PDB file of C-alpha atoms in Angstrom:
ATOM      1  CA  UNK A   1      61.043  88.051 120.086  1.00 90.00           C
ATOM      2  CA  UNK A   2      63.685  85.638 118.824  1.00 95.00           C
ATOM      3  CA  UNK A   3      66.752  85.541 121.051  1.00 95.00           C
ATOM      4  CA  UNK A   4      70.163  85.155 119.404  1.00 96.00           C
ATOM      5  CA  UNK A   5      73.075  84.380 121.725  1.00 95.00           C
ATOM      6  CA  UNK A   6      76.609  85.328 120.699  1.00 95.00           C
ATOM      7  CA  UNK A   7      79.504  84.009 122.821  1.00 94.00           C
ATOM      8  CA  UNK A   8      82.474  86.356 122.887  1.00 91.00           C
ATOM      9  CA  UNK A   9      85.072  83.994 124.324  1.00 89.00           C
ATOM     10  CA  UNK A  10      86.012  80.375 123.725  1.00 89.00           C
ATOM     11  CA  UNK A  11      84.814  79.137 127.117  1.00 89.00           C
ATOM     12  CA  UNK A  12      81.219  80.323 126.649  1.00 91.00           C
ATOM     13  CA  UNK A  13      81.271  79.144 123.029  1.00 93.00           C
ATOM     14  CA  UNK A  14      82.120  75.618 124.193  1.00 92.00           C
ATOM     15  CA  UNK A  15      79.462  75.637 126.920  1.00 93.00           C
ATOM     16  CA  UNK A  16      76.753  76.752 124.484  1.00 95.00           C
ATOM     17  CA  UNK A  17      77.724  74.024 122.036  1.00 95.00           C
ATOM     18  CA  UNK A  18      77.587  71.392 124.752  1.00 95.00           C
ATOM     19  CA  UNK A  19      74.206  72.659 125.953  1.00 96.00           C
ATOM     20  CA  UNK A  20      72.807  72.495 122.429  1.00 96.00           C
ATOM     21  CA  UNK A  21      74.132  68.968 121.886  1.00 97.00           C
ATOM     22  CA  UNK A  22      72.755  67.757 125.234  1.00 96.00           C
ATOM     23  CA  UNK A  23      69.332  69.210 124.408  1.00 96.00           C
ATOM     24  CA  UNK A  24      69.346  67.403 121.058  1.00 97.00           C
ATOM     25  CA  UNK A  25      70.491  64.099 122.557  1.00 97.00           C
ATOM     26  CA  UNK A  26      67.808  64.217 125.257  1.00 96.00           C
ATOM     27  CA  UNK A  27      65.115  65.176 122.754  1.00 97.00           C
ATOM     28  CA  UNK A  28      65.914  62.323 120.367  1.00 97.00           C
ATOM     29  CA  UNK A  29      66.415  59.861 123.212  1.00 96.00           C
ATOM     30  CA  UNK A  30      62.822  60.393 124.386  1.00 95.00           C
ATOM     31  CA  UNK A  31      61.468  58.913 121.144  1.00 94.00           C
ATOM     32  CA  UNK A  32      60.424  55.304 120.549  1.00 94.00           C
ATOM     33  CA  UNK A  33      61.640  55.200 116.954  1.00 96.00           C
ATOM     34  CA  UNK A  34      65.149  53.870 116.109  1.00 96.00           C
ATOM     35  CA  UNK A  35      65.941  56.776 113.782  1.00 96.00           C
ATOM     36  CA  UNK A  36      65.817  59.440 116.525  1.00 97.00           C
ATOM     37  CA  UNK A  37      67.881  57.073 118.684  1.00 97.00           C
ATOM     38  CA  UNK A  38      70.466  57.018 115.901  1.00 96.00           C
ATOM     39  CA  UNK A  39      70.408  60.841 115.955  1.00 96.00           C
ATOM     40  CA  UNK A  40      70.920  60.706 119.751  1.00 97.00           C
ATOM     41  CA  UNK A  41      74.056  58.604 119.288  1.00 96.00           C
ATOM     42  CA  UNK A  42      75.360  61.065 116.692  1.00 96.00           C
ATOM     43  CA  UNK A  43      74.838  63.887 119.216  1.00 97.00           C
ATOM     44  CA  UNK A  44      76.590  61.760 121.842  1.00 96.00           C
ATOM     45  CA  UNK A  45      79.666  61.484 119.609  1.00 96.00           C
ATOM     46  CA  UNK A  46      79.672  65.257 119.106  1.00 96.00           C
ATOM     47  CA  UNK A  47      79.460  65.786 122.876  1.00 96.00           C
ATOM     48  CA  UNK A  48      82.444  63.459 123.235  1.00 94.00           C
ATOM     49  CA  UNK A  49      84.427  65.556 120.770  1.00 92.00           C
ATOM     50  CA  UNK A  50      83.531  68.944 122.280  1.00 92.00           C
ATOM     51  CA  UNK A  51      84.038  67.777 125.884  1.00 90.00           C
ATOM     52  CA  UNK A  52      87.506  66.409 125.148  1.00 83.00           C
ATOM     53  CA  UNK A  53      89.174  69.773 125.933  1.00 79.00           C
ATOM     54  CA  UNK A  54      91.616  69.034 128.732  1.00 71.00           C
ATOM     55  CA  UNK A  55      91.001  72.311 130.558  1.00 82.00           C
ATOM     56  CA  UNK A  56      87.209  72.361 130.270  1.00 87.00           C
ATOM     57  CA  UNK A  57      86.473  70.712 133.608  1.00 87.00           C
ATOM     58  CA  UNK A  58      88.910  72.905 135.546  1.00 86.00           C
ATOM     59  CA  UNK A  59      87.606  76.071 133.864  1.00 87.00           C
ATOM     60  CA  UNK A  60      84.043  75.109 134.758  1.00 89.00           C
ATOM     61  CA  UNK A  61      85.002  74.485 138.382  1.00 89.00           C
ATOM     62  CA  UNK A  62      86.775  77.843 138.569  1.00 88.00           C
ATOM     63  CA  UNK A  63      83.729  79.629 137.166  1.00 86.00           C
ATOM     64  CA  UNK A  64      81.409  77.881 139.628  1.00 89.00           C
ATOM     65  CA  UNK A  65      83.683  78.873 142.510  1.00 88.00           C
ATOM     66  CA  UNK A  66      83.784  82.474 141.275  1.00 86.00           C
ATOM     67  CA  UNK A  67      79.995  82.588 141.190  1.00 85.00           C
ATOM     68  CA  UNK A  68      79.797  81.015 144.651  1.00 87.00           C
ATOM     69  CA  UNK A  69      82.070  83.714 146.097  1.00 86.00           C
ATOM     70  CA  UNK A  70      80.029  86.440 144.408  1.00 82.00           C
ATOM     71  CA  UNK A  71      76.809  85.051 145.892  1.00 83.00           C
ATOM     72  CA  UNK A  72      78.371  84.743 149.349  1.00 83.00           C
ATOM     73  CA  UNK A  73      79.193  88.461 149.189  1.00 83.00           C
ATOM     74  CA  UNK A  74      75.457  89.178 148.850  1.00 79.00           C
ATOM     75  CA  UNK A  75      74.486  87.340 152.038  1.00 79.00           C
ATOM     76  CA  UNK A  76      74.313  90.498 154.188  1.00 77.00           C
ATOM     77  CA  UNK A  77      72.107  92.326 151.704  1.00 80.00           C
ATOM     78  CA  UNK A  78      68.544  92.779 153.041  1.00 80.00           C
ATOM     79  CA  UNK A  79      67.196  92.386 149.489  1.00 77.00           C
ATOM     80  CA  UNK A  80      68.506  88.816 149.238  1.00 78.00           C
ATOM     81  CA  UNK A  81      66.548  85.828 150.528  1.00 83.00           C
ATOM     82  CA  UNK A  82      68.830  83.704 152.706  1.00 83.00           C
ATOM     83  CA  UNK A  83      66.792  80.602 151.936  1.00 85.00           C
ATOM     84  CA  UNK A  84      67.032  81.112 148.157  1.00 84.00           C
ATOM     85  CA  UNK A  85      70.721  81.950 148.443  1.00 84.00           C
ATOM     86  CA  UNK A  86      71.474  78.769 150.385  1.00 87.00           C
ATOM     87  CA  UNK A  87      69.562  76.720 147.836  1.00 88.00           C
ATOM     88  CA  UNK A  88      71.579  78.109 144.918  1.00 87.00           C
ATOM     89  CA  UNK A  89      74.861  77.748 146.811  1.00 88.00           C
ATOM     90  CA  UNK A  90      73.939  74.134 147.488  1.00 90.00           C
ATOM     91  CA  UNK A  91      73.456  73.551 143.753  1.00 89.00           C
ATOM     92  CA  UNK A  92      76.855  75.072 143.020  1.00 89.00           C
ATOM     93  CA  UNK A  93      78.606  73.019 145.717  1.00 89.00           C
ATOM     94  CA  UNK A  94      76.970  69.820 144.486  1.00 89.00           C
ATOM     95  CA  UNK A  95      77.947  70.521 140.864  1.00 89.00           C
ATOM     96  CA  UNK A  96      81.515  71.395 141.851  1.00 86.00           C
ATOM     97  CA  UNK A  97      81.765  68.252 143.955  1.00 87.00           C
ATOM     98  CA  UNK A  98      80.554  66.059 141.085  1.00 87.00           C
ATOM     99  CA  UNK A  99      83.114  67.614 138.733  1.00 86.00           C
ATOM    100  CA  UNK A 100      85.873  67.095 141.302  1.00 84.00           C
ATOM    101  CA  UNK A 101      84.973  63.424 141.728  1.00 83.00           C
ATOM    102  CA  UNK A 102      84.846  62.807 137.960  1.00 79.00           C
ATOM    103  CA  UNK A 103      88.350  61.431 137.584  1.00 72.00           C
ATOM    104  CA  UNK A 104      90.174  60.920 134.306  1.00 73.00           C
ATOM    105  CA  UNK A 105      89.387  62.290 130.876  1.00 80.00           C
ATOM    106  CA  UNK A 106      85.742  63.167 130.324  1.00 85.00           C
ATOM    107  CA  UNK A 107      84.001  60.414 128.360  1.00 85.00           C
ATOM    108  CA  UNK A 108      86.933  57.982 128.623  1.00 88.00           C
ATOM    109  CA  UNK A 109      84.524  55.103 129.326  1.00 91.00           C
ATOM    110  CA  UNK A 110      82.926  55.664 125.920  1.00 93.00           C
ATOM    111  CA  UNK A 111      86.296  55.824 124.177  1.00 92.00           C
ATOM    112  CA  UNK A 112      87.054  52.383 125.626  1.00 93.00           C
ATOM    113  CA  UNK A 113      83.795  50.967 124.225  1.00 95.00           C
ATOM    114  CA  UNK A 114      84.964  49.264 121.009  1.00 95.00           C
ATOM    115  CA  UNK A 115      81.407  48.861 119.699  1.00 96.00           C
ATOM    116  CA  UNK A 116      80.598  52.551 120.018  1.00 96.00           C
ATOM    117  CA  UNK A 117      83.960  53.580 118.576  1.00 95.00           C
ATOM    118  CA  UNK A 118      83.373  51.324 115.551  1.00 94.00           C
ATOM    119  CA  UNK A 119      80.093  53.158 114.906  1.00 95.00           C
ATOM    120  CA  UNK A 120      81.815  56.500 115.422  1.00 95.00           C
ATOM    121  CA  UNK A 121      84.495  55.599 112.897  1.00 93.00           C
ATOM    122  CA  UNK A 122      81.925  54.610 110.280  1.00 93.00           C
ATOM    123  CA  UNK A 123      79.983  57.880 110.692  1.00 90.00           C
ATOM    124  CA  UNK A 124      82.885  59.704 109.024  1.00 87.00           C
ATOM    125  CA  UNK A 125      81.879  57.925 105.784  1.00 91.00           C
ATOM    126  CA  UNK A 126      78.711  59.216 104.054  1.00 90.00           C
ATOM    127  CA  UNK A 127      76.111  56.487 104.517  1.00 88.00           C
ATOM    128  CA  UNK A 128      78.683  54.453 106.409  1.00 88.00           C
ATOM    129  CA  UNK A 129      76.328  53.058 109.039  1.00 90.00           C
ATOM    130  CA  UNK A 130      74.056  51.071 106.747  1.00 89.00           C
ATOM    131  CA  UNK A 131      72.946  47.677 107.995  1.00 89.00           C
ATOM    132  CA  UNK A 132      75.465  45.837 105.784  1.00 91.00           C
ATOM    133  CA  UNK A 133      78.299  47.956 107.259  1.00 90.00           C
ATOM    134  CA  UNK A 134      77.384  47.444 110.916  1.00 93.00           C
ATOM    135  CA  UNK A 135      75.038  44.454 111.388  1.00 95.00           C
ATOM    136  CA  UNK A 136      75.398  44.624 115.189  1.00 95.00           C
ATOM    137  CA  UNK A 137      74.282  48.260 115.162  1.00 95.00           C
ATOM    138  CA  UNK A 138      71.345  47.311 112.915  1.00 95.00           C
ATOM    139  CA  UNK A 139      70.444  44.687 115.499  1.00 96.00           C
ATOM    140  CA  UNK A 140      70.688  47.247 118.323  1.00 96.00           C
ATOM    141  CA  UNK A 141      68.323  49.604 116.489  1.00 96.00           C
ATOM    142  CA  UNK A 142      65.745  46.799 116.459  1.00 95.00           C
ATOM    143  CA  UNK A 143      65.894  46.195 120.202  1.00 96.00           C
ATOM    144  CA  UNK A 144      63.037  47.222 122.449  1.00 95.00           C
ATOM    145  CA  UNK A 145      62.904  51.076 122.674  1.00 96.00           C
ATOM    146  CA  UNK A 146      63.181  50.961 126.463  1.00 96.00           C
ATOM    147  CA  UNK A 147      66.395  48.910 126.216  1.00 96.00           C
ATOM    148  CA  UNK A 148      67.914  51.346 123.734  1.00 97.00           C
ATOM    149  CA  UNK A 149      66.897  54.319 125.846  1.00 96.00           C
ATOM    150  CA  UNK A 150      68.404  52.765 128.968  1.00 96.00           C
ATOM    151  CA  UNK A 151      71.760  52.393 127.234  1.00 97.00           C
ATOM    152  CA  UNK A 152      71.599  55.899 125.796  1.00 97.00           C
ATOM    153  CA  UNK A 153      70.922  57.302 129.268  1.00 96.00           C
ATOM    154  CA  UNK A 154      73.864  55.355 130.671  1.00 96.00           C
ATOM    155  CA  UNK A 155      76.228  56.672 127.974  1.00 96.00           C
ATOM    156  CA  UNK A 156      74.986  60.231 128.297  1.00 95.00           C
ATOM    157  CA  UNK A 157      75.250  59.947 132.084  1.00 93.00           C
ATOM    158  CA  UNK A 158      79.039  60.011 131.831  1.00 92.00           C
ATOM    159  CA  UNK A 159      78.703  63.707 130.977  1.00 93.00           C
ATOM    160  CA  UNK A 160      76.238  64.551 133.780  1.00 91.00           C
ATOM    161  CA  UNK A 161      78.763  66.482 135.936  1.00 91.00           C
ATOM    162  CA  UNK A 162      79.644  68.715 132.977  1.00 92.00           C
ATOM    163  CA  UNK A 163      75.984  69.069 132.058  1.00 92.00           C
ATOM    164  CA  UNK A 164      74.977  70.221 135.540  1.00 92.00           C
ATOM    165  CA  UNK A 165      77.921  72.593 135.856  1.00 92.00           C
ATOM    166  CA  UNK A 166      77.342  74.316 132.525  1.00 93.00           C
ATOM    167  CA  UNK A 167      73.604  74.557 133.252  1.00 92.00           C
ATOM    168  CA  UNK A 168      74.319  76.609 136.375  1.00 91.00           C
ATOM    169  CA  UNK A 169      76.970  78.795 134.736  1.00 91.00           C
ATOM    170  CA  UNK A 170      74.815  79.588 131.703  1.00 93.00           C
ATOM    171  CA  UNK A 171      71.763  80.268 133.854  1.00 90.00           C
ATOM    172  CA  UNK A 172      73.672  82.864 135.870  1.00 88.00           C
ATOM    173  CA  UNK A 173      75.120  84.339 132.709  1.00 89.00           C
ATOM    174  CA  UNK A 174      71.730  84.707 131.016  1.00 90.00           C
ATOM    175  CA  UNK A 175      70.133  86.190 134.119  1.00 86.00           C
ATOM    176  CA  UNK A 176      72.948  88.680 134.715  1.00 83.00           C
ATOM    177  CA  UNK A 177      72.127  91.207 131.976  1.00 83.00           C
ATOM    178  CA  UNK A 178      69.434  93.824 131.536  1.00 87.00           C
ATOM    179  CA  UNK A 179      67.590  94.454 128.282  1.00 90.00           C
ATOM    180  CA  UNK A 180      68.362  97.698 126.499  1.00 93.00           C
ATOM    181  CA  UNK A 181      66.252  98.986 123.611  1.00 96.00           C
ATOM    182  CA  UNK A 182      68.397  99.766 120.555  1.00 96.00           C
ATOM    183  CA  UNK A 183      67.885 101.053 117.030  1.00 96.00           C
ATOM    184  CA  UNK A 184      69.795  99.885 113.956  1.00 95.00           C
ATOM    185  CA  UNK A 185      69.632 102.522 111.244  1.00 95.00           C
ATOM    186  CA  UNK A 186      69.374 100.823 107.829  1.00 93.00           C
ATOM    187  CA  UNK A 187      70.183  97.536 109.512  1.00 93.00           C
ATOM    188  CA  UNK A 188      73.451  98.673 111.134  1.00 95.00           C
ATOM    189  CA  UNK A 189      74.190  99.372 114.801  1.00 96.00           C
ATOM    190  CA  UNK A 190      77.459 100.326 116.515  1.00 94.00           C
ATOM    191  CA  UNK A 191      78.321 100.955 120.150  1.00 93.00           C
ATOM    192  CA  UNK A 192      81.648 101.807 121.751  1.00 91.00           C
ATOM    193  CA  UNK A 193      82.674  99.373 124.486  1.00 87.00           C
ATOM    194  CA  UNK A 194      85.061 101.457 126.557  1.00 82.00           C
ATOM    195  CA  UNK A 195      87.643  98.709 126.931  1.00 80.00           C
ATOM    196  CA  UNK A 196      85.294  96.101 128.447  1.00 82.00           C
ATOM    197  CA  UNK A 197      83.757  93.081 126.764  1.00 84.00           C
ATOM    198  CA  UNK A 198      81.029  90.818 128.177  1.00 88.00           C
ATOM    199  CA  UNK A 199      81.407  87.020 127.796  1.00 91.00           C
ATOM    200  CA  UNK A 200      78.104  86.804 125.902  1.00 93.00           C
ATOM    201  CA  UNK A 201      75.616  89.034 124.094  1.00 94.00           C
ATOM    202  CA  UNK A 202      71.944  88.394 123.504  1.00 95.00           C
ATOM    203  CA  UNK A 203      70.199  90.109 120.615  1.00 96.00           C
ATOM    204  CA  UNK A 204      66.398  89.960 120.699  1.00 96.00           C
ATOM    205  CA  UNK A 205      64.643  90.637 117.404  1.00 96.00           C
ATOM    206  CA  UNK A 206      60.877  90.770 116.704  1.00 95.00           C
ATOM    207  CA  UNK A 207      59.988  87.470 115.080  1.00 93.00           C
ATOM    208  CA  UNK A 208      57.968  89.159 112.335  1.00 92.00           C
ATOM    209  CA  UNK A 209      61.095  90.846 110.951  1.00 93.00           C
ATOM    210  CA  UNK A 210      62.689  88.728 108.165  1.00 93.00           C
ATOM    211  CA  UNK A 211      66.249  89.486 109.247  1.00 95.00           C
ATOM    212  CA  UNK A 212      68.970  88.002 111.429  1.00 95.00           C
ATOM    213  CA  UNK A 213      71.794  89.710 113.361  1.00 96.00           C
ATOM    214  CA  UNK A 214      75.495  89.297 112.729  1.00 95.00           C
ATOM    215  CA  UNK A 215      77.776  90.411 115.549  1.00 94.00           C
ATOM    216  CA  UNK A 216      81.426  91.405 115.651  1.00 93.00           C
ATOM    217  CA  UNK A 217      82.842  92.746 118.878  1.00 90.00           C
ATOM    218  CA  UNK A 218      86.023  93.548 120.734  1.00 89.00           C
ATOM    219  CA  UNK A 219      86.802  95.594 123.834  1.00 86.00           C
ATOM    220  CA  UNK A 220      86.634  98.785 121.785  1.00 90.00           C
ATOM    221  CA  UNK A 221      83.459  98.475 119.703  1.00 93.00           C
ATOM    222  CA  UNK A 222      80.380  96.362 119.114  1.00 94.00           C
ATOM    223  CA  UNK A 223      78.938  96.089 115.616  1.00 95.00           C
ATOM    224  CA  UNK A 224      75.588  94.493 114.826  1.00 96.00           C
ATOM    225  CA  UNK A 225      74.572  94.100 111.194  1.00 96.00           C
ATOM    226  CA  UNK A 226      71.161  92.750 110.242  1.00 96.00           C
ATOM    227  CA  UNK A 227      70.917  90.692 107.067  1.00 95.00           C
ATOM    228  CA  UNK A 228      68.014  89.307 105.069  1.00 94.00           C
ATOM    229  CA  UNK A 229      66.999  85.896 106.415  1.00 91.00           C
ATOM    230  CA  UNK A 230      65.391  84.423 103.318  1.00 87.00           C
ATOM    231  CA  UNK A 231      64.890  84.753  99.592  1.00 84.00           C
ATOM    232  CA  UNK A 232      67.378  85.861  96.967  1.00 84.00           C
ATOM    233  CA  UNK A 233      68.574  88.691  99.252  1.00 85.00           C
ATOM    234  CA  UNK A 234      69.639  86.266 101.990  1.00 86.00           C
ATOM    235  CA  UNK A 235      72.937  87.354 103.547  1.00 85.00           C
ATOM    236  CA  UNK A 236      72.734  90.922 102.254  1.00 92.00           C
ATOM    237  CA  UNK A 237      72.323  93.885 104.603  1.00 92.00           C
ATOM    238  CA  UNK A 238      68.724  94.456 105.663  1.00 92.00           C
ATOM    239  CA  UNK A 239      68.350  98.062 104.497  1.00 88.00           C
ATOM    240  CA  UNK A 240      65.522  98.958 106.869  1.00 91.00           C
ATOM    241  CA  UNK A 241      65.565 100.351 110.396  1.00 95.00           C
ATOM    242  CA  UNK A 242      65.428  97.642 113.061  1.00 95.00           C
ATOM    243  CA  UNK A 243      64.315  98.134 116.650  1.00 96.00           C
ATOM    244  CA  UNK A 244      65.774  95.371 118.800  1.00 97.00           C
ATOM    245  CA  UNK A 245      66.898  94.648 122.355  1.00 96.00           C
ATOM    246  CA  UNK A 246      70.463  94.045 123.471  1.00 95.00           C
ATOM    247  CA  UNK A 247      71.638  92.252 126.614  1.00 94.00           C
ATOM    248  CA  UNK A 248      75.233  92.245 127.853  1.00 93.00           C
ATOM    249  CA  UNK A 249      75.536  89.026 129.861  1.00 91.00           C
ATOM    250  CA  UNK A 250      78.308  89.383 132.409  1.00 84.00           C
ATOM    251  CA  UNK A 251      78.221  87.865 135.884  1.00 70.00           C
ATOM    252  CA  UNK A 252      79.706  90.309 138.378  1.00 58.00           C
TER     253      UNK A 252
END
């Protein structure tokens, strides 16, 4: 099954984008080659842009606190392991503490790095980071891989509190829903929502089906339309029945 995640509010949308960018940066950073390290810096600049939302840190702290209170309410349940609960609560408290201690605007240290900002400015120009445009960057790309990686880790480390906080929030969100088997007749599925809307939906589709889901949703109705994923029919409605699984991700 291929899992497609659809955020249904701006907060979750931002967290998913940051998660994706962090995954890319860490993947490229692990390489020895300068070209993946260039890709890691490009991802770093995108993280800087996405994380610049003034209210992101406070929203993340509020969500962590909400989840902590929900977990505390489960302490008296005989089905809950006290040891596991304390471990998760410790993770939440540590993440919240790190966010609280992260003073100032997220990534401000990078914005004050003139060398990095010069590279960032040149990336807006197609092919603008050639060696004749930025000789010092060309020199950096020829440094020892371990030296480059050490600097990349230091720069990415400025976003560690956000990274840890969003990891916890998204983990709870993904684990909160239950899979429901659904059927899309001629590639179309609709379900009434009854005035409630989850923060995120997951649509799981068999990987051997050459179609992808498109989702539109509000508190009244959910619509899933499957479209052809390849060939000349790409983007058109997949006019076959599709059996898929749907997960409403909503932490209590």
